Coordinates of C-alpha atoms in Angstrom, one line a residue:
M251 CA -34.6 -92.2 81.4
N252 CA -35.3 -95.9 81.7
L253 CA -34.8 -97.7 78.4
G254 CA -35.6 -101.1 79.8
M255 CA -38.8 -103.1 80.0
E256 CA -39.8 -100.9 83.0
A257 CA -40.5 -98.1 80.6
I258 CA -43.3 -100.1 78.9
P259 CA -46.6 -100.0 80.8
Y260 CA -47.4 -103.4 82.3
N261 CA -50.8 -103.6 80.6
W262 CA -49.1 -103.4 77.2
H263 CA -47.1 -106.6 77.8
E264 CA -49.8 -109.1 76.9
Q265 CA -50.7 -107.2 73.7
I266 CA -47.0 -107.0 72.6
I267 CA -46.6 -110.7 73.3
N268 CA -49.7 -111.5 71.2
L269 CA -48.5 -109.3 68.4
L270 CA -45.0 -110.9 68.4
A271 CA -46.2 -114.4 68.5
E272 CA -49.9 -115.4 68.4
R273 CA -49.2 -118.6 70.5
I274 CA -46.8 -118.6 73.3
V275 CA -46.1 -120.7 76.4
V276 CA -43.6 -120.5 79.2
V277 CA -42.7 -123.4 81.5
D278 CA -40.4 -123.8 84.5
R279 CA -37.5 -126.3 84.5
D280 CA -39.9 -129.0 85.6
G281 CA -42.2 -128.4 82.6
I282 CA -45.0 -126.8 84.6
I283 CA -46.8 -124.0 82.6
L284 CA -46.2 -120.6 84.2
Y285 CA -47.7 -118.6 81.3
I286 CA -49.8 -119.4 78.2
N287 CA -51.7 -116.8 76.2
E288 CA -55.3 -116.9 75.2
A289 CA -54.6 -117.4 71.4
Y290 CA -52.8 -120.7 72.3
C291 CA -55.5 -121.8 74.7
E292 CA -58.2 -121.0 72.1
F293 CA -56.5 -123.3 69.6
L294 CA -56.0 -126.0 72.2
G295 CA -59.7 -125.8 73.2
T296 CA -59.0 -124.9 76.8
T297 CA -58.6 -121.7 78.9
V298 CA -55.7 -119.9 80.6
E299 CA -57.1 -120.8 84.0
K300 CA -57.3 -124.5 83.2
A301 CA -53.8 -124.6 81.7
I302 CA -51.8 -122.6 84.2
N303 CA -49.8 -124.7 86.7
R304 CA -50.3 -128.0 84.9
P305 CA -47.6 -130.1 83.3
V306 CA -47.2 -128.9 79.7
Q307 CA -47.4 -132.4 78.2
D308 CA -50.9 -132.7 79.7
V309 CA -52.1 -129.5 77.9
I310 CA -50.2 -129.5 74.6
E311 CA -50.2 -132.6 72.5
N312 CA -46.8 -133.9 71.4
T313 CA -45.0 -131.1 73.2
R314 CA -41.2 -131.1 73.8
M315 CA -41.2 -128.0 76.1
H316 CA -40.4 -130.0 79.2
I317 CA -37.4 -131.7 77.3
V318 CA -36.0 -128.3 76.2
A319 CA -36.3 -127.1 79.8
K320 CA -34.1 -130.0 81.0
T321 CA -31.5 -130.2 78.1
G322 CA -31.1 -126.5 77.4
Q323 CA -31.0 -127.3 73.6
K324 CA -33.1 -124.9 71.5
E325 CA -35.2 -126.3 68.7
L326 CA -35.9 -123.9 65.8
A327 CA -38.6 -124.3 63.1
A328 CA -39.5 -127.8 64.5
V329 CA -42.5 -129.5 62.9
H330 CA -45.1 -130.1 65.7
P331 CA -48.0 -132.5 65.0
I332 CA -51.0 -131.1 66.8
N333 CA -54.8 -131.3 66.5
G334 CA -54.5 -133.3 63.3
S335 CA -52.2 -130.7 61.7
E336 CA -48.5 -129.8 61.6
M337 CA -47.4 -126.6 63.2
V338 CA -43.9 -125.1 63.1
A339 CA -42.7 -124.3 66.6
N340 CA -39.6 -122.6 68.1
R341 CA -38.5 -123.7 71.6
F342 CA -35.9 -121.7 73.6
P343 CA -34.3 -122.5 77.0
L344 CA -34.5 -119.7 79.5
I345 CA -31.2 -119.2 81.4
E346 CA -30.5 -117.1 84.4
D347 CA -27.1 -116.8 86.1
G348 CA -25.9 -119.6 84.0
E349 CA -28.6 -122.0 85.0
I350 CA -31.6 -123.3 83.1
V351 CA -34.7 -122.0 84.7
G352 CA -37.3 -122.9 82.1
A353 CA -38.3 -122.7 78.5
L354 CA -40.2 -120.5 76.0
G355 CA -42.2 -121.9 73.2
T356 CA -43.8 -120.1 70.2
V357 CA -45.9 -121.4 67.3
M358 CA -45.3 -119.6 64.0
F359 CA -48.7 -120.1 62.4
R360 CA -52.1 -119.1 63.9
N361 CA -54.2 -121.8 62.3
P362 CA -53.9 -124.8 59.9
E363 CA -55.3 -122.7 57.0
E364 CA -52.5 -120.2 57.5
W365 CA -49.9 -123.0 57.6
R366 CA -51.3 -124.4 54.3
M367 CA -51.2 -120.9 52.8
Y368 CA -47.6 -120.5 53.7
K369 CA -46.8 -124.0 52.7
T370 CA -48.4 -123.5 49.3
K371 CA -46.5 -120.2 48.9
I372 CA -43.2 -121.7 49.9
Q373 CA -43.9 -124.7 47.6
N374 CA -44.5 -122.4 44.7
L375 CA -41.4 -120.5 45.4
A376 CA -39.4 -123.7 45.6
E377 CA -40.8 -124.9 42.3
E378 CA -40.0 -121.6 40.7
L379 CA -36.5 -121.7 42.1
N380 CA -36.1 -125.3 40.9
Y381 CA -37.3 -124.3 37.4
Y382 CA -34.7 -121.5 37.1
K383 CA -32.0 -123.7 38.6
T384 CA -32.8 -126.5 36.0
K385 CA -32.9 -123.9 33.2
V386 CA -29.5 -122.5 34.2
E387 CA -28.0 -126.0 34.5
K388 CA -29.5 -126.9 31.1
D389 CA -28.0 -123.7 29.6
L390 CA -24.6 -124.7 30.9
K391 CA -24.8 -128.2 29.5
S392 CA -23.3 -129.0 26.1
K393 CA -26.0 -130.1 23.7
Y394 CA -24.2 -132.2 21.1
H395 CA -22.3 -135.5 21.1
F396 CA -20.0 -137.0 18.4
N397 CA -22.9 -138.9 17.0
S398 CA -24.5 -135.5 16.2
L399 CA -21.6 -134.8 13.8
I400 CA -22.9 -136.2 10.5
G401 CA -20.6 -137.3 7.6
N402 CA -18.9 -140.3 6.1
S403 CA -16.3 -138.6 3.9
T404 CA -12.7 -139.6 4.5
T405 CA -11.6 -136.0 5.5
F406 CA -14.5 -135.5 7.9
L407 CA -14.1 -138.9 9.6
A408 CA -10.4 -138.2 10.1
T409 CA -11.2 -134.9 11.8
K410 CA -13.9 -136.4 13.9
K411 CA -11.6 -139.3 15.0
L412 CA -8.9 -136.8 16.1
A413 CA -11.4 -134.8 18.1
E414 CA -12.7 -137.9 19.8
R415 CA -9.1 -139.1 20.6
I416 CA -8.1 -135.8 22.3
S417 CA -11.4 -135.1 24.1
A418 CA -10.4 -137.1 27.2
N419 CA -7.5 -134.8 28.2
N420 CA -7.4 -131.3 29.5
S421 CA -5.2 -129.6 26.8
S422 CA -6.4 -126.5 25.0
V423 CA -8.0 -127.1 21.6
L424 CA -8.0 -124.7 18.6
L425 CA -10.7 -125.4 16.1
I426 CA -10.0 -123.9 12.6
G427 CA -12.7 -123.7 9.9
E428 CA -14.8 -121.5 7.8
S429 CA -18.1 -120.0 9.1
G430 CA -20.8 -122.5 9.2
T431 CA -18.7 -125.7 9.3
G432 CA -19.8 -126.7 12.7
K433 CA -17.0 -125.6 15.0
E434 CA -19.3 -125.1 18.0
L435 CA -20.8 -128.6 17.5
F436 CA -17.3 -130.0 17.7
A437 CA -16.7 -128.0 20.9
H438 CA -19.8 -129.4 22.5
A439 CA -18.9 -132.9 21.5
I440 CA -15.4 -132.6 22.8
H441 CA -16.7 -131.4 26.2
N442 CA -19.4 -134.1 26.3
N443 CA -16.7 -136.8 25.7
S444 CA -14.4 -135.5 28.4
M445 CA -14.0 -136.0 32.1
R446 CA -15.7 -132.6 32.6
A447 CA -18.9 -133.6 30.8
S448 CA -21.1 -133.3 33.9
L449 CA -19.7 -129.8 34.7
P450 CA -20.5 -126.4 33.0
F451 CA -20.0 -125.7 29.3
V452 CA -20.0 -122.0 28.6
A453 CA -19.9 -120.6 25.1
I454 CA -18.7 -117.1 24.4
N455 CA -18.7 -115.4 21.0
C456 CA -15.8 -112.9 21.2
A457 CA -17.0 -111.1 18.0
S458 CA -20.5 -110.4 19.3
I459 CA -19.6 -108.7 22.6
P460 CA -18.6 -105.0 22.4
E461 CA -14.9 -104.5 23.3
D462 CA -15.7 -102.4 26.4
L463 CA -18.0 -105.1 27.8
L464 CA -15.8 -108.2 27.0
E465 CA -13.6 -108.0 30.1
S466 CA -16.6 -107.8 32.5
E467 CA -18.3 -110.6 30.6
L468 CA -15.3 -112.9 30.9
F469 CA -14.0 -112.0 34.3
G470 CA -16.9 -110.3 36.1
Y471 CA -16.8 -107.2 38.4
E472 CA -17.1 -106.2 42.0
D473 CA -19.9 -104.2 43.6
G474 CA -19.5 -100.5 42.6
A475 CA -16.7 -101.2 40.1
F476 CA -18.3 -98.7 37.7
T477 CA -21.5 -96.7 37.2
G478 CA -24.4 -99.0 36.6
A479 CA -22.6 -102.0 38.0
K480 CA -25.0 -104.6 39.5
K481 CA -25.3 -104.5 43.3
G482 CA -23.2 -107.2 44.8
G483 CA -21.1 -107.5 41.7
K484 CA -21.3 -110.2 39.0
K485 CA -19.5 -113.4 38.2
G486 CA -17.6 -113.6 35.0
Q487 CA -18.0 -116.5 32.5
F488 CA -14.7 -118.0 33.6
Q489 CA -16.1 -118.3 37.1
V490 CA -19.3 -119.8 35.8
A491 CA -17.4 -122.3 33.8
N492 CA -15.1 -123.3 36.7
N493 CA -14.1 -127.0 36.6
G494 CA -15.8 -127.2 33.2
T495 CA -15.1 -126.0 29.7
I496 CA -15.2 -122.5 28.2
F497 CA -15.6 -122.2 24.4
L498 CA -14.2 -119.0 23.0
D499 CA -15.7 -118.7 19.5
E500 CA -14.2 -116.2 17.0
I501 CA -11.1 -115.8 19.1
G502 CA -9.4 -114.1 16.2
D503 CA -11.7 -111.1 16.8
M504 CA -10.6 -110.6 20.4
P505 CA -8.9 -107.2 20.9
L506 CA -5.1 -107.3 21.7
A507 CA -5.6 -105.8 25.2
M508 CA -8.0 -108.7 26.1
Q509 CA -5.6 -111.2 24.6
S510 CA -3.0 -110.2 27.2
K511 CA -5.5 -110.7 30.0
L512 CA -6.6 -114.1 28.6
L513 CA -3.0 -115.2 28.4
R514 CA -2.6 -114.4 32.1
V515 CA -5.6 -116.6 32.9
L516 CA -4.2 -119.5 30.9
Q517 CA -0.7 -119.1 32.5
E518 CA -1.7 -118.4 36.1
K519 CA -5.1 -120.2 36.2
E520 CA -6.6 -117.3 38.0
I521 CA -8.8 -114.3 37.2
Q522 CA -9.3 -110.9 38.8
R523 CA -12.7 -109.1 38.6
I524 CA -12.9 -105.5 37.5
G525 CA -12.6 -103.4 40.6
G526 CA -11.4 -106.4 42.6
Q527 CA -8.1 -106.7 44.6
K528 CA -7.9 -110.5 45.1
S529 CA -7.2 -113.2 42.5
I530 CA -9.8 -116.0 42.1
D531 CA -8.6 -119.5 41.2
V532 CA -10.3 -121.0 38.1
D533 CA -9.8 -124.4 36.5
V534 CA -11.2 -124.4 33.0
R535 CA -10.4 -126.2 29.8
I536 CA -10.2 -123.8 26.8
I537 CA -11.6 -124.6 23.4
A538 CA -11.1 -121.7 21.0
A539 CA -12.4 -121.4 17.4
T540 CA -11.8 -119.1 14.5
H541 CA -12.3 -118.8 10.8
R542 CA -9.3 -116.5 10.5
D543 CA -5.7 -117.3 9.6
L544 CA -4.2 -116.8 13.1
E545 CA -0.6 -117.5 11.9
K546 CA -0.9 -114.6 9.4
M547 CA -2.5 -112.4 12.1
V548 CA 0.5 -113.2 14.3
E549 CA 2.9 -112.1 11.5
E550 CA 0.9 -108.9 11.1
G551 CA 1.0 -108.2 14.9
K552 CA -2.8 -108.5 15.2
F553 CA -2.7 -111.6 17.4
R554 CA -0.3 -112.4 20.2
Q555 CA 2.2 -115.1 19.4
D556 CA 2.4 -116.4 23.0
L557 CA -1.4 -116.7 23.2
Y558 CA -1.5 -118.5 19.9
Y559 CA 1.0 -121.1 21.1
R560 CA -1.0 -121.5 24.4
L561 CA -4.2 -122.1 22.4
N562 CA -2.7 -124.1 19.6
V563 CA -1.8 -127.2 21.7
I564 CA -4.1 -129.3 19.6
K565 CA -5.3 -127.8 16.3
I566 CA -8.2 -129.4 14.5
E567 CA -9.1 -128.2 11.0
I568 CA -12.8 -128.8 10.2
P569 CA -13.2 -129.2 6.4
P570 CA -15.6 -127.0 4.5
L571 CA -18.7 -128.5 2.9
R572 CA -17.2 -128.1 -0.7
K573 CA -14.5 -130.6 0.3
R574 CA -16.9 -133.2 1.6
I575 CA -19.6 -133.0 -1.2
E576 CA -20.4 -136.7 -0.7
D577 CA -21.7 -135.9 2.8
I578 CA -24.4 -133.5 1.5
P579 CA -27.2 -136.1 1.1
L580 CA -26.6 -137.4 4.6
I581 CA -26.4 -133.9 6.2
S582 CA -29.5 -132.8 4.3
L583 CA -31.5 -135.7 5.6
S584 CA -30.3 -134.9 9.2
L585 CA -31.2 -131.2 8.8
L586 CA -34.6 -132.1 7.3
K587 CA -35.4 -134.2 10.4
K588 CA -34.5 -131.2 12.6
L589 CA -36.6 -128.8 10.5
E590 CA -39.6 -131.2 10.4
G591 CA -39.9 -130.7 14.2
K592 CA -39.7 -126.9 13.8
F593 CA -42.4 -126.8 11.1
Y594 CA -44.5 -129.7 12.5
R595 CA -44.1 -131.6 9.3
K596 CA -43.2 -135.2 8.5
G597 CA -41.9 -137.3 5.6
I598 CA -40.2 -134.4 3.7
E599 CA -37.9 -135.6 1.0
L600 CA -35.5 -134.2 -1.6
S601 CA -35.9 -135.0 -5.3
S602 CA -32.9 -136.5 -7.1
E603 CA -32.6 -133.2 -9.1
V604 CA -32.3 -131.2 -5.9
I605 CA -29.7 -133.5 -4.4
K606 CA -27.7 -133.2 -7.7
R607 CA -28.0 -129.4 -7.6
L608 CA -27.0 -129.2 -3.9
M609 CA -23.9 -131.3 -4.7
Q610 CA -23.0 -128.9 -7.5
H611 CA -22.9 -125.8 -5.3
T612 CA -19.7 -124.6 -3.6
W613 CA -21.4 -123.6 -0.3
P614 CA -19.5 -120.5 0.8
G615 CA -21.8 -120.5 3.9
N616 CA -21.2 -124.3 4.5
I617 CA -23.7 -126.3 6.6
R618 CA -25.3 -123.1 7.9
E619 CA -26.1 -122.1 4.3
L620 CA -27.4 -125.6 3.5
E621 CA -29.8 -125.4 6.5
N622 CA -30.9 -122.0 5.4
V623 CA -31.7 -123.3 1.9
L624 CA -33.7 -126.2 3.2
E625 CA -35.6 -124.1 5.7
R626 CA -36.5 -121.7 2.9
A627 CA -37.6 -124.6 0.7
I628 CA -39.9 -126.0 3.5
N629 CA -41.5 -122.5 3.9
V630 CA -42.7 -122.6 0.2
L631 CA -43.4 -126.3 0.1
D632 CA -46.9 -127.5 -0.5
G633 CA -46.4 -131.3 -0.6
R634 CA -43.7 -133.6 0.7
I635 CA -41.0 -133.5 -2.1
I636 CA -38.6 -130.6 -2.3
D637 CA -38.0 -129.9 -6.0
L638 CA -35.8 -127.4 -7.9
A639 CA -38.6 -124.8 -7.9
H640 CA -38.5 -124.7 -4.1
L641 CA -34.8 -123.7 -4.1
P642 CA -33.5 -120.1 -3.9
L643 CA -33.0 -118.4 -7.3
Y644 CA -29.2 -118.5 -7.1
L645 CA -29.3 -122.3 -6.9
R646 CA -31.9 -122.7 -9.6
D647 CA -29.8 -120.6 -12.0
Q648 CA -26.7 -122.7 -11.3
E649 CA -27.3 -125.1 -14.2
L650 CA -27.3 -122.3 -16.8
E651 CA -24.0 -121.0 -15.3
N652 CA -22.4 -124.4 -15.3
N653 CA -23.5 -124.9 -19.0
C654 CA -21.8 -121.7 -20.0
V655 CA -18.3 -122.9 -18.8
N656 CA -16.3 -125.6 -20.6
E657 CA -13.7 -127.9 -19.1
T658 CA -11.0 -125.2 -19.4
N659 CA -13.2 -122.7 -17.5
T660 CA -13.6 -120.7 -20.7
Y661 CA -17.0 -118.9 -21.1
I662 CA -19.1 -120.3 -23.9
K663 CA -22.0 -118.2 -25.3
P664 CA -25.1 -120.3 -24.9
S665 CA -26.7 -121.3 -28.2
T666 CA -29.5 -118.9 -29.2
P667 CA -32.9 -120.0 -30.6
S668 CA -33.7 -119.5 -34.2
T669 CA -35.8 -116.5 -33.4
I670 CA -33.6 -113.4 -33.0
K671 CA -33.8 -111.9 -29.5
P672 CA -33.6 -108.2 -29.2
H673 CA -30.5 -106.8 -27.5
L674 CA -30.9 -106.1 -23.8
P675 CA -30.3 -102.5 -22.8
V676 CA -26.8 -101.8 -21.7
S677 CA -26.3 -99.9 -18.4
P678 CA -23.2 -98.0 -17.4
L679 CA -20.6 -100.3 -15.9
K680 CA -20.7 -98.5 -12.5
E681 CA -24.5 -99.0 -12.3
T682 CA -24.2 -102.6 -13.3
L683 CA -21.5 -103.3 -10.7
A684 CA -23.6 -101.6 -8.1
K685 CA -26.6 -103.9 -8.9
V686 CA -24.4 -107.0 -8.7
E687 CA -22.8 -105.8 -5.4
K688 CA -26.2 -105.1 -3.9
E689 CA -27.4 -108.6 -5.0
A690 CA -24.3 -110.2 -3.4
F691 CA -25.0 -108.4 -0.1
L692 CA -28.6 -109.5 -0.2
N693 CA -27.6 -113.1 -0.9
A694 CA -25.0 -113.1 1.9
L695 CA -27.7 -111.8 4.3
D696 CA -30.1 -114.5 3.1
V697 CA -27.5 -117.2 3.7
T698 CA -26.7 -115.9 7.2
N699 CA -30.4 -115.3 8.3
G700 CA -29.8 -111.6 8.4
N701 CA -26.6 -111.8 10.6
K702 CA -24.6 -108.8 9.2
Q703 CA -21.4 -109.8 10.9
E704 CA -21.5 -113.3 9.4
A705 CA -22.5 -111.8 6.0
A706 CA -19.5 -109.5 6.1
K707 CA -17.2 -112.4 6.8
L708 CA -18.6 -114.4 3.9
L709 CA -18.0 -111.4 1.6
E710 CA -14.5 -111.0 3.2
I711 CA -15.0 -107.3 3.9
G712 CA -14.8 -105.3 7.1
K713 CA -17.8 -104.7 9.3
T714 CA -17.6 -101.0 8.8
S715 CA -17.5 -101.2 5.0
F716 CA -20.4 -103.7 5.1
Y717 CA -22.6 -101.4 7.2
E718 CA -21.8 -98.4 4.9
K719 CA -22.7 -100.4 1.8
C720 CA -25.9 -101.5 3.4
K721 CA -26.8 -97.9 4.1
L722 CA -25.9 -96.9 0.6
Y723 CA -28.1 -99.6 -1.0
G724 CA -31.0 -99.1 1.5
I725 CA -30.6 -102.6 3.0
N726 CA -32.1 -102.8 6.5

């Protein structure tokens, strides 16, 4: 059975050639046309009979076929100006017994309209690719600089100065501070002020990723590593952050098993994907953050001591808002400017009574809580001045609470008006405590914009207990 060209009927050849390439030309080593199909001749405004046996440069404008037939150098996807348009041509030398005997030329597009159609399609794809590329690059860039960190208090300025001073080196940084103090902003600023500023900045919240997914998120996995694994595998965030900075927020919530693997990365500067056999070198600067007492966790065996020392090369403690009360007016002004853009408003101000009340509050949720209060106020604001009436109830009631406590923190019964008020009904203590507890849960969720994990941290209870209580009190 003949499996060569001889098996194909001769009268099929022309049809096959036309289907494979609409325009085709073959020349000998001197550039004389030996074959040209009708589709090409139709485009050139000639006929096969007139074109055959003529020099190719006399028939095809701007051709290079005779040059390829001499040099033996193929030319792929070459732009070919012809008939007032630009075609894309491929040119191949034909070689027999080691010698160049001629050349084959094909044109990839049948007409100028088709070229424009493909060009438009490719352009659209290129623009779409560029959009996603820019988006990814933007997502991997740090957003904040040191001038984004607002405050003039002595404690805050000292913290900011220390962060600026150490940002230029490559040492690991451990940011300590309560939830909402701005640890992530400090991490962004440190990266932006470092030699790695133009390279990736990747932020990972260790508390928000389920334990069974954390390893694949950080280190990636190979093709077929587990059921449901993405075809071709997946890069981990350490690979994505290579040569840049990785910010590990809530490092205190990282499981012990993952702590061991993270320690190896810090020591060996290499990772291994799930299901992979080879190690991959990575060069990243680590900035870790937590609101937990890591030293106490080390003593309790909940955090590896060797990892703690690796991370704690430079420790920066970010002061809570209650220890920098004098910064509240300045921070509030900055937050209002940010919120004005979100609500398409301008010229919003705080009344002097509101500023005073804000400075009286202890801010367990820190700057995050302050922003939440201001956003809530703008939502109910009709004019331009935020007054006491626009604040949440727990801040409006603060003055009464303050007036009920003397300098020695002893409760003083408020003076009653001359008219005798009826006694309020007394509920069982268990019922009263449940009401207060439910109110505390709702308040914590309000402060954290509904983030249950953050609310549990503010209340200093475990996530499981928090979810159980929410279910008990019907809080969705």
